[in-house]
Short mmCIF file of C-alpha atoms in Angstrom, two decimals:
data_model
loop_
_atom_site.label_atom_id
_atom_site.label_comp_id
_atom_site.label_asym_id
_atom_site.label_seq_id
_atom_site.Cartn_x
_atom_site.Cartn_y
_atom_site.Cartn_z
CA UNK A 202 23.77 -30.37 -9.91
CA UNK A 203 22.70 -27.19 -8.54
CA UNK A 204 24.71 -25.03 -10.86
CA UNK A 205 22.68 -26.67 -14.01
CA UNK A 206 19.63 -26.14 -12.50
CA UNK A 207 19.93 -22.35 -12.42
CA UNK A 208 21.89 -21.98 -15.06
CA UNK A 209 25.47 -20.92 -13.87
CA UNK A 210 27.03 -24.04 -14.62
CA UNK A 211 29.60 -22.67 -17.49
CA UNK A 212 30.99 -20.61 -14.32
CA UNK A 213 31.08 -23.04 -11.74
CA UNK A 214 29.86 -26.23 -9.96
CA UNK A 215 33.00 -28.49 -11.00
CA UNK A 216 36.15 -27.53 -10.64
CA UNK A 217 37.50 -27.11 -14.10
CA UNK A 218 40.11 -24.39 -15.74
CA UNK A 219 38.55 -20.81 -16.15
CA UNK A 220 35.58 -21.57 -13.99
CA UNK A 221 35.25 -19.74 -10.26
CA UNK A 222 37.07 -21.99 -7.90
CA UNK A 223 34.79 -22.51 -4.79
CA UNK A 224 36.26 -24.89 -2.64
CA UNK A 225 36.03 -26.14 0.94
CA UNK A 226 38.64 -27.78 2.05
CA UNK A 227 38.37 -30.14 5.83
CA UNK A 228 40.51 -31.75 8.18
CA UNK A 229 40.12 -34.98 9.30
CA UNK A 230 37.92 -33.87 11.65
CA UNK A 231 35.34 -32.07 9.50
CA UNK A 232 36.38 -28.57 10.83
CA UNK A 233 37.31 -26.47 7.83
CA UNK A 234 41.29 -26.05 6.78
CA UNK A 235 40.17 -23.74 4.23
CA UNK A 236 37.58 -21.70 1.79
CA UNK A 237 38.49 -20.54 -1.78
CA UNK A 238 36.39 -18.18 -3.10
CA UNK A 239 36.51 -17.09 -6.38
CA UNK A 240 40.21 -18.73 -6.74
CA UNK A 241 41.14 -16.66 -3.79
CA UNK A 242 41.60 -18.27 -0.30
CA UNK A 243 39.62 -16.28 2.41
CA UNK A 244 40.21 -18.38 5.48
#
């Protein structure tokens, strides 16, 4: 997991209560439906 390996994984890189949600969400069709950022959508 590239969150362990430098060291940020207590913040994020799974999405788990109090941690930074980063999230990509697609349609069926790979294009992206959304980006969270930080818990906050942006897109």
């Amino acid at each position: 997991n590239p969150a362990r390996a430098i060291g940020i994984y207590s913040r994020c890189g799974s999405l788990e209560s109090g941690k930074w949600a980063n999230v990509v969400l697609l349609n069926r069709d790979l294009s992206i439906r959304n980006v969270i950022f930080k818990g906050e959508v942006v897109k």
